[in-house]
Short mmCIF file of C-alpha atoms and ligand atoms in Angstrom, two decimals:
data_model
loop_
_atom_site.label_atom_id
_atom_site.label_comp_id
_atom_site.label_asym_id
_atom_site.label_seq_id
_atom_site.Cartn_x
_atom_site.Cartn_y
_atom_site.Cartn_z
CA UNK A 1 -174.52 -78.21 9.46
CA UNK A 2 -173.63 -74.51 9.71
CA UNK A 3 -170.42 -74.32 11.75
CA UNK A 4 -171.49 -71.31 13.83
CA UNK A 5 -174.93 -72.63 14.86
CA UNK A 6 -175.98 -75.35 17.30
CA UNK A 7 -176.93 -78.78 15.95
CA UNK A 8 -180.57 -78.06 16.69
CA UNK A 9 -182.53 -74.99 17.80
CA UNK A 10 -186.08 -73.65 17.82
CA UNK A 11 -186.07 -70.88 15.22
CA UNK A 12 -187.94 -69.33 12.33
CA UNK A 13 -186.46 -69.53 8.86
CA UNK A 14 -187.39 -66.74 6.48
CA UNK A 15 -187.23 -67.66 2.81
CA UNK A 16 -187.22 -64.83 0.29
CA UNK A 17 -187.30 -65.94 -3.33
CA UNK A 18 -184.77 -68.72 -3.75
CA UNK A 19 -182.69 -67.85 -0.67
CA UNK A 20 -182.66 -68.10 3.10
CA UNK A 21 -183.09 -64.46 4.11
CA UNK A 22 -183.07 -64.72 7.90
CA UNK A 23 -182.85 -67.24 10.75
CA UNK A 24 -183.96 -66.31 14.25
CA UNK A 25 -186.66 -66.33 16.90
CA UNK A 26 -190.00 -64.69 16.12
CA UNK A 27 -189.02 -63.10 12.84
CA UNK A 28 -191.49 -60.30 12.07
CA UNK A 29 -192.91 -60.29 8.57
CA UNK A 30 -195.95 -58.65 7.10
CA UNK A 31 -196.39 -60.41 3.80
CA UNK A 32 -194.88 -63.88 4.17
CA UNK A 33 -196.76 -67.16 4.10
CA UNK A 34 -196.31 -68.61 7.58
CA UNK A 35 -195.88 -72.39 7.83
CA UNK A 36 -196.04 -74.00 11.27
CA UNK A 37 -193.50 -76.82 11.40
CA UNK A 38 -193.80 -77.54 15.11
CA UNK A 39 -192.60 -81.05 15.83
CA UNK A 40 -190.67 -81.24 12.59
CA UNK A 41 -186.95 -81.00 12.03
CA UNK A 42 -185.81 -78.84 9.14
CA UNK A 43 -182.60 -80.00 7.51
CA UNK A 44 -180.56 -78.84 4.54
CA UNK A 45 -181.74 -80.64 1.41
CA UNK A 46 -179.82 -83.89 0.97
CA UNK A 47 -177.23 -84.24 -1.76
CA UNK A 48 -177.03 -87.44 -3.78
CA UNK A 49 -173.62 -86.85 -5.32
CA UNK A 50 -173.60 -89.83 -7.66
CA UNK A 51 -176.63 -91.26 -9.41
CA UNK A 52 -177.01 -92.75 -12.89
CA UNK A 53 -180.53 -91.40 -13.07
CA UNK A 54 -180.91 -92.78 -16.60
CA UNK A 55 -181.24 -96.29 -15.11
CA UNK A 56 -184.44 -95.61 -13.18
CA UNK A 57 -186.56 -97.68 -15.59
CA UNK A 58 -184.39 -100.71 -14.82
CA UNK A 59 -185.05 -100.63 -11.08
CA UNK A 60 -184.07 -103.78 -9.21
CA UNK A 61 -183.31 -105.69 -12.44
CA UNK A 62 -179.71 -106.10 -11.32
CA UNK A 63 -180.19 -106.56 -7.59
CA UNK A 64 -178.21 -109.82 -7.65
CA UNK A 65 -175.61 -108.83 -10.22
CA UNK A 66 -171.92 -108.63 -9.40
CA UNK A 67 -169.98 -105.66 -10.73
CA UNK A 68 -168.89 -107.73 -13.74
CA UNK A 69 -172.45 -108.84 -14.50
CA UNK A 70 -173.62 -105.24 -14.21
CA UNK A 71 -170.97 -104.07 -16.67
CA UNK A 72 -171.77 -106.88 -19.11
CA UNK A 73 -175.55 -106.55 -19.05
CA UNK A 74 -176.00 -102.81 -18.64
CA UNK A 75 -173.02 -101.35 -20.41
CA UNK A 76 -172.42 -104.18 -22.84
CA UNK A 77 -175.94 -105.11 -23.90
CA UNK A 78 -178.38 -102.42 -22.88
CA UNK A 79 -177.03 -98.87 -23.24
CA UNK A 80 -177.27 -98.68 -27.02
CA UNK A 81 -181.00 -99.38 -26.93
CA UNK A 82 -181.87 -96.21 -25.04
CA UNK A 83 -183.82 -93.61 -27.00
CA UNK A 84 -183.97 -89.97 -25.90
CA UNK A 85 -187.49 -90.68 -24.65
CA UNK A 86 -186.18 -93.50 -22.43
CA UNK A 87 -183.60 -91.17 -20.87
CA UNK A 88 -186.21 -88.47 -20.36
CA UNK A 89 -188.63 -90.78 -18.57
CA UNK A 90 -185.94 -92.25 -16.33
CA UNK A 91 -184.45 -88.88 -15.46
CA UNK A 92 -187.83 -87.32 -14.69
CA UNK A 93 -189.01 -90.26 -12.58
CA UNK A 94 -185.61 -90.71 -10.93
CA UNK A 95 -185.32 -87.05 -10.02
CA UNK A 96 -188.85 -87.00 -8.59
CA UNK A 97 -187.98 -90.05 -6.52
CA UNK A 98 -184.94 -88.22 -5.20
CA UNK A 99 -187.08 -85.26 -4.14
CA UNK A 100 -189.51 -87.65 -2.49
CA UNK A 101 -186.58 -89.06 -0.50
CA UNK A 102 -185.46 -85.59 0.63
CA UNK A 103 -182.74 -85.05 -1.97
CA UNK A 104 -182.67 -81.52 -3.36
CA UNK A 105 -179.40 -81.79 -5.31
CA UNK A 106 -178.35 -84.69 -7.50
CA UNK A 107 -175.11 -85.36 -9.30
CA UNK A 108 -176.67 -86.88 -12.40
CA UNK A 109 -173.87 -89.04 -13.80
CA UNK A 110 -175.18 -89.45 -17.31
CA UNK A 111 -172.79 -91.79 -19.09
CA UNK A 112 -175.39 -92.68 -21.65
CA UNK A 113 -175.63 -89.46 -23.63
CA UNK A 114 -175.54 -91.28 -26.96
CA UNK A 115 -176.35 -88.08 -28.88
CA UNK A 116 -177.13 -84.40 -28.25
CA UNK A 117 -180.81 -85.39 -28.28
CA UNK A 118 -180.19 -87.85 -25.45
CA UNK A 119 -178.38 -85.19 -23.42
CA UNK A 120 -181.15 -82.67 -23.98
CA UNK A 121 -183.79 -85.23 -23.01
CA UNK A 122 -181.90 -86.03 -19.80
CA UNK A 123 -181.73 -82.34 -18.92
CA UNK A 124 -185.39 -81.84 -19.69
CA UNK A 125 -186.29 -84.59 -17.23
CA UNK A 126 -184.27 -82.95 -14.48
CA UNK A 127 -185.75 -79.52 -15.19
CA UNK A 128 -189.29 -80.85 -15.23
CA UNK A 129 -188.76 -82.54 -11.87
CA UNK A 130 -187.58 -79.27 -10.34
CA UNK A 131 -184.50 -80.73 -8.70
CA UNK A 132 -181.14 -78.97 -8.44
CA UNK A 133 -178.68 -80.93 -10.54
CA UNK A 134 -175.13 -81.08 -11.67
CA UNK A 135 -175.43 -82.74 -15.05
CA UNK A 136 -172.27 -84.78 -15.44
CA UNK A 137 -172.16 -85.39 -19.16
CA UNK A 138 -170.72 -88.68 -20.33
CA UNK A 139 -171.05 -91.25 -23.07
CA UNK A 140 -171.16 -95.03 -23.24
CA UNK A 141 -167.77 -96.72 -23.27
CA UNK A 142 -165.29 -95.30 -25.78
CA UNK A 143 -161.88 -96.65 -26.71
CA UNK A 144 -159.14 -95.60 -24.25
CA UNK A 145 -157.71 -93.22 -26.85
CA UNK A 146 -160.96 -91.38 -27.63
CA UNK A 147 -161.21 -88.09 -25.75
CA UNK A 148 -164.37 -86.72 -24.19
CA UNK A 149 -166.58 -85.08 -26.85
CA UNK A 150 -165.82 -81.46 -26.06
CA UNK A 151 -168.01 -79.99 -28.78
CA UNK A 152 -170.95 -81.42 -26.89
CA UNK A 153 -169.69 -80.02 -23.57
CA UNK A 154 -169.43 -76.57 -25.14
CA UNK A 155 -172.85 -76.88 -26.78
CA UNK A 156 -174.41 -77.72 -23.41
CA UNK A 157 -172.55 -74.88 -21.68
CA UNK A 158 -173.64 -72.33 -24.26
CA UNK A 159 -177.20 -73.56 -24.57
CA UNK A 160 -179.35 -75.96 -22.56
CA UNK A 161 -177.54 -75.61 -19.22
CA UNK A 162 -176.97 -71.86 -19.19
CA UNK A 163 -180.64 -70.99 -19.11
CA UNK A 164 -181.48 -72.86 -15.89
CA UNK A 165 -180.67 -71.54 -12.43
CA UNK A 166 -180.81 -75.06 -10.93
CA UNK A 167 -178.47 -76.69 -13.45
CA UNK A 168 -174.71 -76.75 -13.65
CA UNK A 169 -172.53 -78.81 -15.94
CA UNK A 170 -169.74 -81.22 -15.13
CA UNK A 171 -167.92 -83.94 -17.03
CA UNK A 172 -168.45 -87.66 -16.38
CA UNK A 173 -165.04 -88.80 -17.56
CA UNK A 174 -163.92 -92.30 -18.40
CA UNK A 175 -160.98 -91.22 -16.27
CA UNK A 176 -157.57 -92.83 -15.88
CA UNK A 177 -159.06 -96.27 -15.19
CA UNK A 178 -160.56 -96.51 -18.67
CA UNK A 179 -158.40 -94.07 -20.68
CA UNK A 180 -154.88 -93.95 -22.04
CA UNK A 181 -152.59 -91.60 -20.09
CA UNK A 182 -152.67 -89.01 -22.89
CA UNK A 183 -156.45 -89.04 -23.09
CA UNK A 184 -156.87 -88.93 -19.31
CA UNK A 185 -154.65 -85.83 -19.13
CA UNK A 186 -156.40 -84.17 -22.08
CA UNK A 187 -159.83 -84.75 -20.53
CA UNK A 188 -158.73 -83.37 -17.15
CA UNK A 189 -157.24 -80.33 -18.87
CA UNK A 190 -160.45 -79.73 -20.83
CA UNK A 191 -162.42 -79.70 -17.59
CA UNK A 192 -159.94 -77.39 -15.87
CA UNK A 193 -159.98 -74.97 -18.82
CA UNK A 194 -163.75 -74.69 -18.46
CA UNK A 195 -163.82 -74.62 -14.65
CA UNK A 196 -165.96 -77.77 -14.55
CA UNK A 197 -166.13 -80.58 -12.01
CA UNK A 198 -164.65 -83.70 -13.56
CA UNK A 199 -165.88 -86.95 -12.05
CA UNK A 200 -164.70 -90.50 -12.71
CA UNK A 201 -165.11 -94.03 -11.45
CA UNK A 202 -162.22 -95.93 -9.87
CA UNK A 203 -162.72 -99.30 -8.24
CA UNK A 204 -160.39 -101.95 -6.97
CA UNK A 205 -157.44 -103.33 -8.83
CA UNK A 206 -154.14 -101.83 -9.84
CA UNK A 207 -153.90 -98.15 -10.66
CA UNK A 208 -153.52 -97.65 -14.40
CA UNK A 209 -150.68 -95.45 -15.72
CA UNK A 210 -153.13 -92.63 -16.43
CA UNK A 211 -153.29 -91.78 -12.72
CA UNK A 212 -149.59 -91.01 -12.58
CA UNK A 213 -149.84 -89.03 -15.83
CA UNK A 214 -152.58 -86.81 -14.38
CA UNK A 215 -150.63 -86.37 -11.15
CA UNK A 216 -147.47 -85.38 -13.05
CA UNK A 217 -149.51 -82.82 -14.98
CA UNK A 218 -150.64 -81.17 -11.73
CA UNK A 219 -154.30 -81.50 -12.69
CA UNK A 220 -155.78 -82.89 -9.46
CA UNK A 221 -157.82 -80.17 -7.74
CA UNK A 222 -161.01 -79.55 -5.74
CA UNK A 223 -162.81 -79.88 -9.08
CA UNK A 224 -161.74 -83.54 -9.25
CA UNK A 225 -164.31 -86.04 -7.96
CA UNK A 226 -163.42 -89.71 -7.60
CA UNK A 227 -166.35 -92.10 -7.33
CA UNK A 228 -165.77 -95.20 -5.18
CA UNK A 229 -161.97 -95.04 -4.81
CA UNK A 230 -162.24 -98.38 -3.01
CA UNK A 231 -158.86 -99.92 -2.18
CA UNK A 232 -156.83 -97.01 -3.56
CA UNK A 233 -153.29 -97.14 -2.11
CA UNK A 234 -152.96 -95.06 1.05
CA UNK A 235 -150.22 -92.85 -0.34
CA UNK A 236 -152.41 -92.01 -3.30
CA UNK A 237 -155.39 -91.10 -1.13
CA UNK A 238 -153.15 -88.86 0.94
CA UNK A 239 -151.84 -87.07 -2.13
CA UNK A 240 -155.33 -86.68 -3.59
CA UNK A 241 -156.79 -85.34 -0.34
CA UNK A 242 -153.88 -82.91 -0.15
CA UNK A 243 -154.79 -81.67 -3.65
CA UNK A 244 -158.40 -81.08 -2.54
CA UNK A 245 -159.85 -83.98 -4.56
CA UNK A 246 -163.30 -85.11 -3.37
CA UNK A 247 -164.50 -88.69 -3.03
CA UNK A 248 -167.98 -90.11 -3.37
CA UNK A 249 -168.71 -93.49 -1.89
CA UNK A 250 -171.83 -95.43 -2.84
CA UNK A 251 -171.67 -97.91 0.01
CA UNK A 252 -174.60 -100.21 -0.63
CA UNK A 253 -173.59 -101.36 -4.10
CA UNK A 254 -169.86 -101.07 -3.38
CA UNK A 255 -170.26 -103.62 -0.59
CA UNK A 256 -172.77 -105.78 -2.43
CA UNK A 257 -171.19 -105.85 -5.87
CA UNK A 258 -167.55 -106.30 -4.93
CA UNK A 259 -165.96 -102.90 -5.48
CA UNK A 260 -163.58 -103.37 -2.54
CA UNK A 261 -163.53 -101.68 0.85
CA UNK A 262 -165.25 -98.26 0.79
CA UNK A 263 -162.88 -95.30 1.02
CA UNK A 264 -164.62 -93.79 4.06
CA UNK A 265 -162.16 -94.92 6.73
CA UNK A 266 -159.09 -93.94 4.73
CA UNK A 267 -160.51 -90.43 4.32
CA UNK A 268 -161.53 -90.06 7.97
CA UNK A 269 -158.05 -91.01 9.13
CA UNK A 270 -156.72 -88.08 7.06
CA UNK A 271 -159.23 -85.64 8.51
CA UNK A 272 -161.22 -85.69 5.27
CA UNK A 273 -164.71 -87.08 4.62
CA UNK A 274 -166.63 -88.73 1.80
CA UNK A 275 -169.74 -87.58 0.03
CA UNK A 276 -172.45 -90.11 -0.73
CA UNK A 277 -174.26 -91.48 -3.72
CA UNK A 278 -176.66 -94.30 -4.45
CA UNK A 279 -175.23 -94.98 -7.92
CA UNK A 280 -177.69 -97.34 -9.59
CA UNK A 281 -181.37 -97.90 -8.98
CA UNK A 282 -180.75 -101.02 -11.07
CA UNK A 283 -179.22 -102.64 -7.98
CA UNK A 284 -180.00 -100.60 -4.85
CA UNK A 285 -182.61 -98.06 -3.71
CA UNK A 286 -181.90 -94.36 -4.24
CA UNK A 287 -182.08 -93.23 -0.63
CA UNK A 288 -179.15 -91.10 0.48
CA UNK A 289 -180.08 -91.45 4.15
CA UNK A 290 -179.79 -95.21 3.76
CA UNK A 291 -176.39 -94.77 2.13
CA UNK A 292 -175.34 -92.61 5.08
CA UNK A 293 -176.43 -95.24 7.60
CA UNK A 294 -174.72 -98.08 5.73
CA UNK A 295 -171.49 -96.08 5.42
CA UNK A 296 -171.65 -95.23 9.13
CA UNK A 297 -172.38 -98.77 10.31
CA UNK A 298 -169.82 -100.35 8.03
CA UNK A 299 -167.08 -97.96 9.12
CA UNK A 300 -167.92 -98.43 12.78
CA UNK A 301 -167.77 -102.19 12.24
CA UNK A 302 -164.29 -101.96 10.72
CA UNK A 303 -163.12 -99.65 13.51
CA UNK A 304 -164.53 -101.89 16.24
CA UNK A 305 -162.84 -104.92 14.72
CA UNK A 306 -159.53 -103.08 14.47
CA UNK A 307 -159.83 -101.95 18.09
CA UNK A 308 -160.52 -105.47 19.30
CA UNK A 309 -157.61 -106.84 17.30
CA UNK A 310 -155.14 -104.34 18.72
CA UNK A 311 -156.37 -104.19 22.34
CA UNK A 312 -158.40 -107.33 22.89
CA UNK A 313 -161.12 -105.09 24.33
CA UNK A 314 -164.36 -103.55 23.17
CA UNK A 315 -164.11 -99.84 22.27
CA UNK A 316 -165.58 -97.38 24.77
CA UNK A 317 -166.52 -94.69 22.26
CA UNK A 318 -167.91 -94.60 18.75
CA UNK A 319 -165.33 -93.86 16.07
CA UNK A 320 -167.79 -92.02 13.82
CA UNK A 321 -170.90 -90.04 14.78
CA UNK A 322 -174.38 -89.61 13.34
CA UNK A 323 -173.59 -85.96 12.73
CA UNK A 324 -170.61 -86.90 10.58
CA UNK A 325 -172.81 -89.21 8.52
CA UNK A 326 -175.38 -86.45 8.02
CA UNK A 327 -172.57 -84.12 6.93
CA UNK A 328 -171.56 -86.64 4.25
CA UNK A 329 -175.12 -86.43 2.88
CA UNK A 330 -175.23 -82.62 2.91
CA UNK A 331 -172.14 -80.39 3.10
CA UNK A 332 -169.76 -82.99 1.70
CA UNK A 333 -172.05 -83.71 -1.23
CA UNK A 334 -172.29 -80.01 -1.95
CA UNK A 335 -168.52 -79.74 -1.90
CA UNK A 336 -168.06 -82.71 -4.23
CA UNK A 337 -170.39 -81.13 -6.78
CA UNK A 338 -168.83 -77.67 -6.57
CA UNK A 339 -171.89 -76.17 -4.85
CA UNK A 340 -170.57 -75.68 -1.30
CA UNK A 341 -171.27 -71.94 -1.41
CA UNK A 342 -174.92 -72.50 -2.33
CA UNK A 343 -176.32 -75.62 -0.64
CA UNK A 344 -175.72 -78.13 2.15
CA UNK A 345 -176.12 -75.79 5.14
CA UNK A 346 -178.95 -73.76 6.62
CA UNK A 347 -177.42 -70.30 6.63
CA UNK A 348 -178.51 -66.81 5.64
CA UNK A 349 -177.68 -66.29 1.98
CA UNK A 350 -177.70 -69.98 1.10
CA UNK A 351 -180.22 -71.37 -1.36
CA UNK A 352 -183.54 -72.30 0.23
CA UNK A 353 -183.17 -76.06 -0.30
CA UNK A 354 -184.90 -77.35 2.82
CA UNK A 355 -186.48 -80.58 3.97
CA UNK A 356 -189.00 -81.02 6.77
CA UNK A 357 -188.74 -84.33 8.64
CA UNK A 358 -191.84 -85.15 10.66
CA UNK A 359 -190.31 -86.11 13.99
CA UNK A 360 -193.77 -86.68 15.50
CA UNK A 361 -194.07 -89.93 13.56
CA UNK A 362 -194.31 -93.13 15.59
CA UNK A 363 -190.98 -94.47 14.29
CA UNK A 364 -189.07 -91.30 15.25
CA UNK A 365 -190.76 -90.03 18.40
CA UNK A 366 -189.48 -89.04 20.95
CA UNK A 367 -186.65 -87.30 19.10
CA UNK A 368 -184.09 -87.09 21.88
CA UNK A 369 -181.22 -86.65 19.44
CA UNK A 370 -182.40 -84.50 16.52
CA UNK A 371 -179.42 -85.33 14.30
CA UNK A 372 -179.83 -89.08 14.76
CA UNK A 373 -183.59 -88.72 14.31
CA UNK A 374 -183.05 -87.24 10.88
CA UNK A 375 -180.55 -89.92 9.95
CA UNK A 376 -183.10 -92.58 10.97
CA UNK A 377 -185.94 -91.04 8.94
CA UNK A 378 -187.71 -93.02 6.23
CA UNK A 379 -189.37 -91.63 3.12
CA UNK A 380 -192.69 -91.58 4.95
CA UNK A 381 -191.14 -89.10 7.40
CA UNK A 382 -190.06 -86.67 4.66
CA UNK A 383 -193.04 -84.33 4.93
CA UNK A 384 -191.99 -81.39 2.76
CA UNK A 385 -189.23 -80.43 0.34
CA UNK A 386 -188.33 -76.97 -0.88
CA UNK A 387 -185.88 -76.47 -3.76
CA UNK A 388 -184.70 -72.90 -4.31
CA UNK A 389 -187.70 -71.68 -2.35
CA UNK A 390 -190.25 -73.67 -4.36
CA UNK A 391 -192.34 -76.44 -2.79
CA UNK A 392 -191.68 -79.75 -4.53
CA UNK A 393 -193.24 -81.93 -1.83
CA UNK A 394 -195.77 -80.90 0.76
CA UNK A 395 -197.99 -82.72 3.24
CA UNK A 396 -196.08 -85.94 2.44
CA UNK A 397 -196.95 -85.79 -1.28
CA UNK A 398 -194.90 -84.84 -4.32
CA UNK A 399 -196.18 -81.80 -6.14
CA UNK A 400 -195.95 -83.25 -9.62
CA UNK A 401 -198.75 -83.76 -12.13
CA UNK A 402 -199.22 -86.96 -14.10
CA UNK A 403 -197.43 -89.38 -11.79
CA UNK A 404 -199.65 -92.33 -12.78
CA UNK A 405 -198.96 -91.76 -16.45
CA UNK A 406 -195.26 -91.40 -15.72
CA UNK A 407 -195.28 -94.71 -13.84
CA UNK A 408 -196.82 -96.43 -16.88
CA UNK A 409 -194.22 -94.90 -19.20
CA UNK A 410 -191.44 -95.95 -16.85
CA UNK A 411 -192.63 -99.56 -16.79
CA UNK A 412 -192.98 -99.70 -20.59
CA UNK A 413 -189.54 -98.17 -21.10
CA UNK A 414 -187.98 -100.60 -18.64
CA UNK A 415 -189.66 -103.67 -20.16
CA UNK A 416 -188.50 -102.72 -23.63
CA UNK A 417 -184.94 -102.08 -22.47
CA UNK A 418 -184.76 -105.34 -20.52
CA UNK A 419 -185.41 -107.28 -23.72
CA UNK A 420 -181.93 -106.19 -24.82
CA UNK A 421 -180.39 -108.08 -21.92
CA UNK A 422 -180.05 -111.74 -22.82
CA UNK A 423 -180.36 -113.37 -19.44
CA UNK A 424 -182.89 -111.07 -17.84
CA UNK A 425 -186.66 -111.15 -17.97
CA UNK A 426 -188.94 -108.50 -16.55
CA UNK A 427 -191.61 -109.58 -14.08
CA UNK A 428 -193.22 -106.13 -13.93
ZN1 LIG B 1 -171.43 -95.00 -10.85
#
């Protein structure tokens, strides 16, 4: 993923503290632990740019829900029943699952911070897991006129977030889709004043007036992150890309729940690219590599169909490559979360967020195309994960104490929460 290096090479990587100190052949060291990763492919840690980690305890409960059913059951009936302990358990377990899947950075889109205690519990879960995270603070649905609670943003900035090298803060805004124009502008301005990433959902349907209000205020910037963006008008996407706005597609649930056509193709045609998220463990699994493959296959399908329609022939070349899809899951995710100077590439000076994929495994060998091999990897192939130079997974096992106890807590939390949803019963 580093622009000045080949896609794959046989090299040593020297990690010093939390950084990549050197890359090259036969690096001489006297006091380093030497790890032989022959037959493995080392990749930049994956970036899951959009995950509501607080929903981990509700895994698969909404696998057959439409978007409207999800909003009714989760955000209408369930959110208010979360205690800080519920958020903590879900965030800890969800973040550990991400590490297990090869994710080293997560955009934790926490729109269930019902109180400061909930926010602190969410952060504690992330810190305990040892993942790098952008904590995107949000609340359950507020009226369109109610601005983002800035006192809480400033409390988090001054306190719980500041002390942790792996944490940064962003704002999970209701955004123009769910806010009045005045509130949308005020929230954007609050984020800009603090230099924070502001992220918001936008799916399908007509653009609300708030979008034009934010545009007129000149507040779209590289710190703006639009999640989904499905079916946005082309002229709008062009203007937003021009302003440096990033997009995060979560293809599996976008396609399955009825969000509209993923934004991927519209971005690619402008020379831009999406980042990827898995959004909700409630409906789909949290594997970024799966999201990358679904986004790739779906876009190729659309492009093939378009080619056949216009020429009557089958296309001779692929419209999108495996390397592009891997970039969406690494460098583009880093960019969307404001971390492009720290993670997403294997380069000297970057954070040592590294993942070892065991390419000797029967489902990956022989690895003729290393980039595609990585894209095709399953969790069982994720042998080791390093976050900021610290092992979080090694020899195919998470380095985390008390996983059995955590699993019990997660099940109990999920069962209790599911009782708040009228039409759903837990089988766990
Ligand atoms: Zn979402």
